[in-house]
Amino acid sequence: MSSREHIRSLGSRAHASSDDAASDCDSDYSNRMSLDSFFESNGTSRTSADFSMRSASPAPSVFSMTSSMRAQAYKKEYGRDLNNYSDVYRLPADEEELERLDRQYEMFCKIMGKYSPLLHEILRDDGFEVKTVLDLGCGSGSWIMDVARDFPHCSAVAVDLVPMQSTDMPPNCRSEVDDINLGLEHFYGDFNVVHVGFIATGIRSYQSTIDQISHVLRPGGLIDITETPFSLFGPDKNPILFPDGTFAPPWVALWVSFAVKAIQARGGDIDSAELVPGYISSHPAFEDVVIREMWVPIAPFVAGNDPETMFWNDIAATMRDDIKAFMKSGRPLLLGYGLSEEFVDDMQQKACRELDEARIPLYAHVTNVYARKRH
């Protein structure tokens, strides 16, 4: 069994009557404000000075990236630094992209809070065992470093295709280099919490990954996944779809549709993003499943000065900037798919103009699912 909660955006009632809008605004705002915390080779993939994949050192480490290590970890494509390990995940791993991910993280913290409601309970220091947290596809590392700082008695592990390069790495946090698609058997039974956020673009089989997470977790542990389907939605909450050969607005939705094709061509299980709630709810290892849904406006297209409208328009402005930066980051993906620079640049310019004008009400659908592993 699972329960479903709706953390609704302002846009979910944008076309309601004024009385309905005021009522929904009050209830939605109180709901949001009450959410005080939310959101090869063998061995483990510990980060090491020789930068070998899945090395065996368990020691926390922060190191300077030498030129030879950078050459091994990254490759340049269309002016951006991409990881050198996975042919599936083709978004950049450079400073510009990490800064985008930091801003995105801050945005979702405003919407959902930092942690799942169960996280504090599960990571409580009980004096019996060291509590452990795993962040799969950690990106910039913002979430896992927050966990390490907020729960200093815990051991935090960040996994991604490139090492975290933070001079502020907490002593109880370590960065590991690994491709999740190679399997998680080396982590089985090791963690109290497994966190995943927006990794569908680089996963070959999300259902298989969730099954492996069920083995990684200790009994009573927490799985916490946030994903979004690679579609944009209209006011009726139906996805914007394009027949093959279409070159027409909404331009930003068209850009996303080409990104989906490019990701699928590389083996990404992008369609599974919207199936994650079902995968977890139907998995025999999990119980107490909670599904949170959000409809996030991608541009500030709703007029109004009430607190709820102002809150969501602020979120929408951040989402707009995030999508612009994401389209820039996705340029190598589309060019690598075989689209011409002229075509991609024209589509992106039209999409950016469309976002700035904020005339078309479009939404991203974001879902967070968390559950316990059965004892």
Short mmCIF file of C-alpha atoms in Angstrom, two decimals:
data_model
loop_
_atom_site.label_atom_id
_atom_site.label_comp_id
_atom_site.label_asym_id
_atom_site.label_seq_id
_atom_site.Cartn_x
_atom_site.Cartn_y
_atom_site.Cartn_z
CA MET A 1 0.00 0.00 0.00
CA SER A 2 1.10 3.56 -0.58
CA SER A 3 -0.20 7.01 0.25
CA ARG A 4 -0.15 9.92 -2.16
CA GLU A 5 0.31 13.57 -1.29
CA HIS A 6 0.04 16.51 -3.66
CA ILE A 7 2.37 19.44 -3.10
CA ARG A 8 0.55 21.48 -5.68
CA SER A 9 2.01 24.43 -7.52
CA LEU A 10 0.09 27.63 -8.00
CA GLY A 11 -0.40 26.54 -11.58
CA SER A 12 -2.62 23.65 -10.56
CA ARG A 13 -5.36 26.19 -9.93
CA ALA A 14 -4.30 28.95 -12.29
CA HIS A 15 -7.52 28.74 -14.27
CA ALA A 16 -9.90 28.28 -11.34
CA SER A 17 -12.38 30.91 -10.23
CA SER A 18 -11.13 33.62 -7.90
CA ASP A 19 -12.97 32.14 -4.90
CA ASP A 20 -11.60 28.67 -5.58
CA ALA A 21 -8.14 30.12 -6.11
CA ALA A 22 -8.20 31.90 -2.77
CA SER A 23 -9.34 28.75 -0.98
CA ASP A 24 -6.71 26.59 -2.66
CA CYS A 25 -4.04 29.19 -2.00
CA ASP A 26 -4.68 29.14 1.73
CA SER A 27 -4.73 25.34 1.99
CA ASP A 28 -1.73 24.81 -0.28
CA TYR A 29 0.32 27.43 1.52
CA SER A 30 -0.38 25.95 4.93
CA ASN A 31 0.47 22.47 3.63
CA ARG A 32 3.77 23.66 2.21
CA MET A 33 4.74 25.62 5.30
CA SER A 34 4.04 22.62 7.55
CA LEU A 35 6.60 20.47 5.74
CA ASP A 36 9.49 21.31 8.06
CA SER A 37 11.88 18.76 6.55
CA PHE A 38 11.73 16.77 3.30
CA PHE A 39 12.55 16.40 0.56
CA GLU A 40 35.38 -4.31 -14.74
CA SER A 41 37.07 -4.71 -11.32
CA ASN A 42 36.03 -5.83 -7.88
CA GLY A 43 35.54 -4.08 -4.57
CA THR A 44 33.92 -0.79 -3.67
CA SER A 45 34.29 2.44 -5.56
CA ARG A 46 36.14 4.50 -2.98
CA THR A 47 37.80 7.64 -4.28
CA SER A 48 41.55 7.16 -4.39
CA ALA A 49 44.60 9.08 -5.50
CA ASP A 50 45.23 6.81 -8.47
CA PHE A 51 41.61 7.38 -9.54
CA SER A 52 40.93 3.75 -10.34
CA MET A 53 37.32 2.68 -10.73
CA ARG A 54 35.97 0.75 -7.74
CA SER A 55 39.15 0.95 -5.69
CA ALA A 56 39.12 -0.62 -2.24
CA SER A 57 40.16 2.21 0.10
CA PRO A 58 37.35 3.05 2.55
CA ALA A 59 39.10 6.14 3.94
CA PRO A 60 37.46 9.55 3.51
CA SER A 61 39.54 11.64 1.13
CA VAL A 62 39.63 14.96 -0.65
CA PHE A 63 42.31 15.40 -3.25
CA SER A 64 43.39 17.87 -5.88
CA MET A 65 42.58 16.91 -9.44
CA THR A 66 45.84 16.56 -11.35
CA SER A 67 45.98 17.04 -15.10
CA SER A 68 46.44 13.30 -15.69
CA MET A 69 43.48 12.45 -13.45
CA ARG A 70 41.32 15.03 -15.21
CA ALA A 71 42.30 13.55 -18.57
CA GLN A 72 41.18 10.14 -17.34
CA ALA A 73 37.94 11.35 -15.71
CA TYR A 74 36.72 13.84 -18.31
CA LYS A 75 36.52 14.33 -22.02
CA LYS A 76 35.73 17.47 -23.96
CA GLU A 77 32.70 17.48 -26.25
CA TYR A 78 31.41 20.61 -27.99
CA GLY A 79 33.20 22.83 -25.49
CA ARG A 80 31.98 21.12 -22.31
CA ASP A 81 33.62 18.61 -19.94
CA LEU A 82 31.73 15.30 -19.83
CA ASN A 83 32.46 12.21 -17.76
CA ASN A 84 34.71 9.66 -19.42
CA TYR A 85 33.10 6.51 -17.98
CA SER A 86 29.46 6.30 -19.03
CA ASP A 87 28.16 6.39 -22.58
CA VAL A 88 24.61 6.70 -21.23
CA TYR A 89 24.88 9.89 -19.17
CA ARG A 90 25.98 12.68 -21.52
CA LEU A 91 25.38 15.86 -19.57
CA PRO A 92 28.45 17.87 -18.55
CA ALA A 93 30.28 17.42 -15.27
CA ASP A 94 32.02 20.79 -15.32
CA GLU A 95 31.83 23.74 -12.95
CA GLU A 96 29.06 25.42 -14.92
CA GLU A 97 26.83 22.35 -14.63
CA LEU A 98 27.64 21.83 -10.95
CA GLU A 99 26.62 25.42 -10.23
CA ARG A 100 23.33 24.76 -12.03
CA LEU A 101 22.76 21.69 -9.87
CA ASP A 102 23.48 23.72 -6.72
CA ARG A 103 20.84 26.28 -7.69
CA GLN A 104 18.39 23.51 -8.58
CA TYR A 105 18.96 21.89 -5.19
CA GLU A 106 18.25 25.16 -3.40
CA MET A 107 15.03 25.55 -5.40
CA PHE A 108 13.72 22.12 -4.44
CA CYS A 109 14.69 22.71 -0.81
CA LYS A 110 12.32 25.69 -0.88
CA ILE A 111 9.54 23.50 -2.24
CA MET A 112 10.07 20.29 -0.25
CA GLY A 113 12.64 21.02 2.43
CA LYS A 114 15.99 19.26 2.55
CA TYR A 115 15.00 15.87 3.89
CA SER A 116 12.34 13.21 3.85
CA PRO A 117 10.20 13.36 7.01
CA LEU A 118 11.57 9.96 8.07
CA LEU A 119 15.24 10.81 7.74
CA HIS A 120 15.76 12.35 11.19
CA GLU A 121 14.21 9.33 12.88
CA ILE A 122 16.23 6.82 10.88
CA LEU A 123 19.53 8.66 11.38
CA ARG A 124 19.02 9.24 15.10
CA ASP A 125 22.14 8.26 17.03
CA ASP A 126 21.06 5.21 19.01
CA GLY A 127 24.53 4.28 20.22
CA PHE A 128 24.38 0.81 18.63
CA GLU A 129 25.68 1.31 15.10
CA VAL A 130 27.12 4.04 12.91
CA LYS A 131 24.28 5.28 10.72
CA THR A 132 25.18 5.38 7.04
CA VAL A 133 23.83 7.37 4.08
CA LEU A 134 24.38 6.76 0.36
CA ASP A 135 23.68 9.37 -2.33
CA LEU A 136 23.56 7.77 -5.78
CA GLY A 137 24.29 10.20 -8.60
CA CYS A 138 25.23 12.94 -6.13
CA GLY A 139 25.91 15.63 -8.75
CA SER A 140 27.38 18.67 -7.03
CA GLY A 141 27.12 16.92 -3.67
CA SER A 142 24.97 19.59 -2.01
CA TRP A 143 22.52 17.13 -0.45
CA ILE A 144 25.02 14.60 0.86
CA MET A 145 27.29 17.29 2.33
CA ASP A 146 24.28 18.82 4.08
CA VAL A 147 23.53 15.39 5.55
CA ALA A 148 27.12 14.97 6.70
CA ARG A 149 27.09 18.36 8.41
CA ASP A 150 23.62 18.02 9.94
CA PHE A 151 24.26 14.46 11.17
CA PRO A 152 27.96 14.44 12.14
CA HIS A 153 27.63 11.05 13.85
CA CYS A 154 26.77 9.45 10.48
CA SER A 155 28.96 8.18 7.66
CA ALA A 156 28.00 9.69 4.28
CA VAL A 157 29.01 8.34 0.87
CA ALA A 158 28.54 10.19 -2.43
CA VAL A 159 28.65 8.23 -5.69
CA ASP A 160 28.89 9.72 -9.16
CA LEU A 161 30.71 9.34 -12.46
CA VAL A 162 33.25 12.00 -11.47
CA PRO A 163 34.69 12.79 -8.03
CA MET A 164 33.33 15.61 -5.92
CA GLN A 165 35.78 18.50 -5.82
CA SER A 166 34.83 20.37 -2.67
CA THR A 167 37.29 22.01 -0.32
CA ASP A 168 34.55 21.93 2.33
CA MET A 169 34.08 18.16 2.38
CA PRO A 170 32.99 17.20 5.91
CA PRO A 171 35.26 14.61 7.56
CA ASN A 172 32.43 12.07 7.72
CA CYS A 173 31.74 12.29 3.97
CA ARG A 174 33.59 10.63 1.13
CA SER A 175 33.29 10.76 -2.64
CA GLU A 176 33.35 7.60 -4.73
CA VAL A 177 33.58 7.21 -8.49
CA ASP A 178 31.34 4.56 -9.98
CA ASP A 179 28.81 3.83 -12.69
CA ILE A 180 25.58 2.73 -11.00
CA ASN A 181 24.73 0.69 -14.09
CA LEU A 182 27.57 -1.71 -13.21
CA GLY A 183 25.70 -2.83 -10.09
CA LEU A 184 25.56 -2.08 -6.37
CA GLU A 185 26.40 -5.52 -4.98
CA HIS A 186 29.48 -4.14 -3.21
CA PHE A 187 27.14 -1.99 -1.05
CA TYR A 188 24.64 -4.68 -0.04
CA GLY A 189 23.53 -4.36 3.58
CA ASP A 190 25.66 -1.29 4.24
CA PHE A 191 23.28 1.69 4.44
CA ASN A 192 20.41 3.08 6.51
CA VAL A 193 19.44 5.65 3.87
CA VAL A 194 19.75 5.62 0.07
CA HIS A 195 18.96 8.91 -1.67
CA VAL A 196 18.49 9.34 -5.42
CA GLY A 197 17.66 12.52 -7.31
CA PHE A 198 17.10 13.05 -11.03
CA ILE A 199 19.31 10.27 -12.42
CA ALA A 200 16.95 8.77 -15.02
CA THR A 201 18.97 10.30 -17.85
CA GLY A 202 21.89 8.02 -16.99
CA ILE A 203 20.22 4.78 -15.86
CA ARG A 204 19.75 1.78 -18.14
CA SER A 205 17.13 0.08 -15.95
CA TYR A 206 15.52 2.03 -13.14
CA GLN A 207 13.53 -0.97 -11.95
CA SER A 208 16.72 -3.00 -11.58
CA THR A 209 18.41 -0.13 -9.73
CA ILE A 210 15.52 0.07 -7.25
CA ASP A 211 15.75 -3.68 -6.68
CA GLN A 212 19.46 -3.35 -5.96
CA ILE A 213 18.78 -0.48 -3.56
CA SER A 214 16.46 -2.81 -1.65
CA HIS A 215 19.50 -5.01 -0.97
CA VAL A 216 21.79 -2.07 -0.19
CA LEU A 217 19.46 -0.91 2.60
CA ARG A 218 19.54 -2.32 6.09
CA PRO A 219 16.19 -3.48 7.56
CA GLY A 220 14.08 -0.45 8.45
CA GLY A 221 16.15 1.73 6.14
CA LEU A 222 14.88 4.58 3.97
CA ILE A 223 14.73 4.76 0.18
CA ASP A 224 14.16 8.33 -1.03
CA ILE A 225 13.87 9.03 -4.77
CA THR A 226 12.94 12.23 -6.61
CA GLU A 227 12.41 12.14 -10.36
CA THR A 228 10.68 13.94 -13.19
CA PRO A 229 9.53 12.53 -16.52
CA PHE A 230 11.24 14.22 -19.44
CA SER A 231 8.06 15.92 -20.59
CA LEU A 232 6.47 19.29 -20.10
CA PHE A 233 2.78 19.55 -19.36
CA GLY A 234 0.05 21.98 -20.33
CA PRO A 235 -2.61 23.54 -18.08
CA ASP A 236 -4.67 20.34 -18.36
CA LYS A 237 -1.67 18.39 -16.95
CA ASN A 238 -1.36 16.37 -20.13
CA PRO A 239 2.11 16.02 -21.68
CA ILE A 240 3.00 18.12 -24.70
CA LEU A 241 3.74 15.61 -27.46
CA PHE A 242 5.16 16.18 -30.94
CA PRO A 243 4.77 13.95 -34.01
CA ASP A 244 8.03 13.17 -35.80
CA GLY A 245 9.11 15.97 -38.08
CA THR A 246 7.43 18.70 -36.01
CA PHE A 247 9.19 22.04 -35.63
CA ALA A 248 6.68 24.20 -33.79
CA PRO A 249 6.02 25.74 -30.37
CA PRO A 250 6.04 25.34 -27.48
CA TRP A 251 9.76 25.45 -28.29
CA VAL A 252 10.98 24.46 -24.85
CA ALA A 253 8.76 21.37 -24.94
CA LEU A 254 10.08 20.58 -28.40
CA TRP A 255 13.66 20.85 -27.10
CA VAL A 256 12.79 18.41 -24.30
CA SER A 257 11.28 15.97 -26.81
CA PHE A 258 14.55 15.89 -28.76
CA ALA A 259 16.51 15.43 -25.53
CA VAL A 260 14.36 12.38 -24.76
CA LYS A 261 15.18 10.85 -28.15
CA ALA A 262 18.89 11.52 -27.65
CA ILE A 263 18.87 9.97 -24.17
CA GLN A 264 16.96 6.91 -25.36
CA ALA A 265 19.40 6.47 -28.25
CA ARG A 266 22.20 6.14 -25.68
CA GLY A 267 20.32 3.59 -23.58
CA GLY A 268 18.87 5.85 -20.88
CA ASP A 269 15.70 4.50 -19.23
CA ILE A 270 14.12 7.95 -19.29
CA ASP A 271 10.53 6.69 -19.56
CA SER A 272 10.88 4.93 -16.21
CA ALA A 273 11.09 8.20 -14.30
CA GLU A 274 7.29 8.34 -14.04
CA LEU A 275 7.13 4.62 -13.17
CA VAL A 276 9.30 4.92 -10.04
CA PRO A 277 6.30 5.22 -7.66
CA GLY A 278 4.89 1.97 -9.01
CA TYR A 279 8.25 0.20 -8.88
CA ILE A 280 8.65 1.04 -5.20
CA SER A 281 5.00 0.47 -4.22
CA SER A 282 4.95 -2.99 -5.80
CA HIS A 283 8.35 -4.10 -4.52
CA PRO A 284 8.00 -6.67 -1.72
CA ALA A 285 10.93 -5.23 0.23
CA PHE A 286 9.28 -1.86 0.88
CA GLU A 287 6.45 -0.68 3.12
CA ASP A 288 4.95 2.63 4.26
CA VAL A 289 5.34 4.08 0.78
CA VAL A 290 4.58 7.81 0.45
CA ILE A 291 4.32 9.53 -2.94
CA ARG A 292 4.58 13.32 -3.18
CA GLU A 293 3.66 15.07 -6.40
CA MET A 294 4.45 18.61 -7.49
CA TRP A 295 3.43 20.58 -10.55
CA VAL A 296 6.13 23.22 -10.91
CA PRO A 297 5.56 26.14 -13.31
CA ILE A 298 8.54 26.64 -15.63
CA ALA A 299 8.06 30.41 -15.98
CA PRO A 300 6.31 33.09 -13.86
CA PHE A 301 3.18 33.34 -15.99
CA VAL A 302 0.57 33.94 -13.24
CA ALA A 303 -0.24 37.48 -12.09
CA GLY A 304 -0.92 38.23 -8.44
CA ASN A 305 0.54 39.66 -5.24
CA ASP A 306 -0.72 37.15 -2.69
CA PRO A 307 1.98 35.18 -0.81
CA GLU A 308 1.31 31.91 -2.61
CA THR A 309 1.45 33.43 -6.09
CA MET A 310 4.62 35.33 -5.22
CA PHE A 311 6.20 32.18 -3.80
CA TRP A 312 5.46 30.08 -6.87
CA ASN A 313 6.43 32.82 -9.31
CA ASP A 314 9.78 33.04 -7.52
CA ILE A 315 10.14 29.27 -7.89
CA ALA A 316 9.05 29.55 -11.53
CA ALA A 317 11.69 32.20 -12.24
CA THR A 318 14.34 29.90 -10.79
CA MET A 319 12.98 26.98 -12.80
CA ARG A 320 13.09 29.11 -15.96
CA ASP A 321 16.76 29.92 -15.35
CA ASP A 322 17.46 26.26 -14.56
CA ILE A 323 15.88 25.12 -17.83
CA LYS A 324 17.89 27.69 -19.79
CA ALA A 325 21.09 26.43 -18.18
CA PHE A 326 19.97 22.84 -18.72
CA MET A 327 19.42 23.45 -22.43
CA LYS A 328 22.94 24.86 -22.59
CA SER A 329 24.26 21.78 -20.78
CA GLY A 330 22.23 19.53 -23.08
CA ARG A 331 23.69 20.99 -26.26
CA PRO A 332 26.43 18.30 -26.53
CA LEU A 333 23.73 15.64 -26.06
CA LEU A 334 21.65 16.93 -28.97
CA LEU A 335 24.64 17.54 -31.23
CA GLY A 336 25.94 14.06 -30.43
CA TYR A 337 22.54 12.71 -31.43
CA GLY A 338 23.14 14.10 -34.92
CA LEU A 339 21.19 17.34 -34.91
CA SER A 340 22.91 20.25 -36.63
CA GLU A 341 24.29 23.20 -34.67
CA GLU A 342 22.06 25.55 -36.65
CA PHE A 343 18.95 23.52 -35.78
CA VAL A 344 19.83 23.19 -32.08
CA ASP A 345 20.81 26.83 -31.67
CA ASP A 346 17.67 28.07 -33.42
CA MET A 347 15.43 25.85 -31.30
CA GLN A 348 17.21 26.89 -28.10
CA GLN A 349 16.98 30.60 -28.91
CA LYS A 350 13.26 30.27 -29.56
CA ALA A 351 12.82 28.31 -26.32
CA CYS A 352 14.69 30.92 -24.27
CA ARG A 353 12.60 33.71 -25.77
CA GLU A 354 9.47 31.73 -24.99
CA LEU A 355 10.56 31.28 -21.36
CA ASP A 356 11.32 34.98 -20.98
CA GLU A 357 7.95 35.99 -22.40
CA ALA A 358 6.18 33.55 -20.02
CA ARG A 359 2.99 33.53 -22.06
CA ILE A 360 2.48 29.77 -22.30
CA PRO A 361 1.54 28.01 -19.03
CA LEU A 362 3.76 24.93 -18.90
CA TYR A 363 4.66 22.72 -15.96
CA ALA A 364 7.23 20.17 -14.87
CA HIS A 365 5.85 17.19 -12.96
CA VAL A 366 8.15 16.21 -10.10
CA THR A 367 7.54 13.17 -7.90
CA ASN A 368 9.21 12.24 -4.63
CA VAL A 369 8.78 8.72 -3.28
CA TYR A 370 10.04 7.48 0.05
CA ALA A 371 9.54 4.21 1.88
CA ARG A 372 10.98 1.93 4.54
CA LYS A 373 12.61 -1.40 3.97
CA ARG A 374 10.74 -4.14 5.78
CA HIS A 375 12.39 -5.69 8.84
#
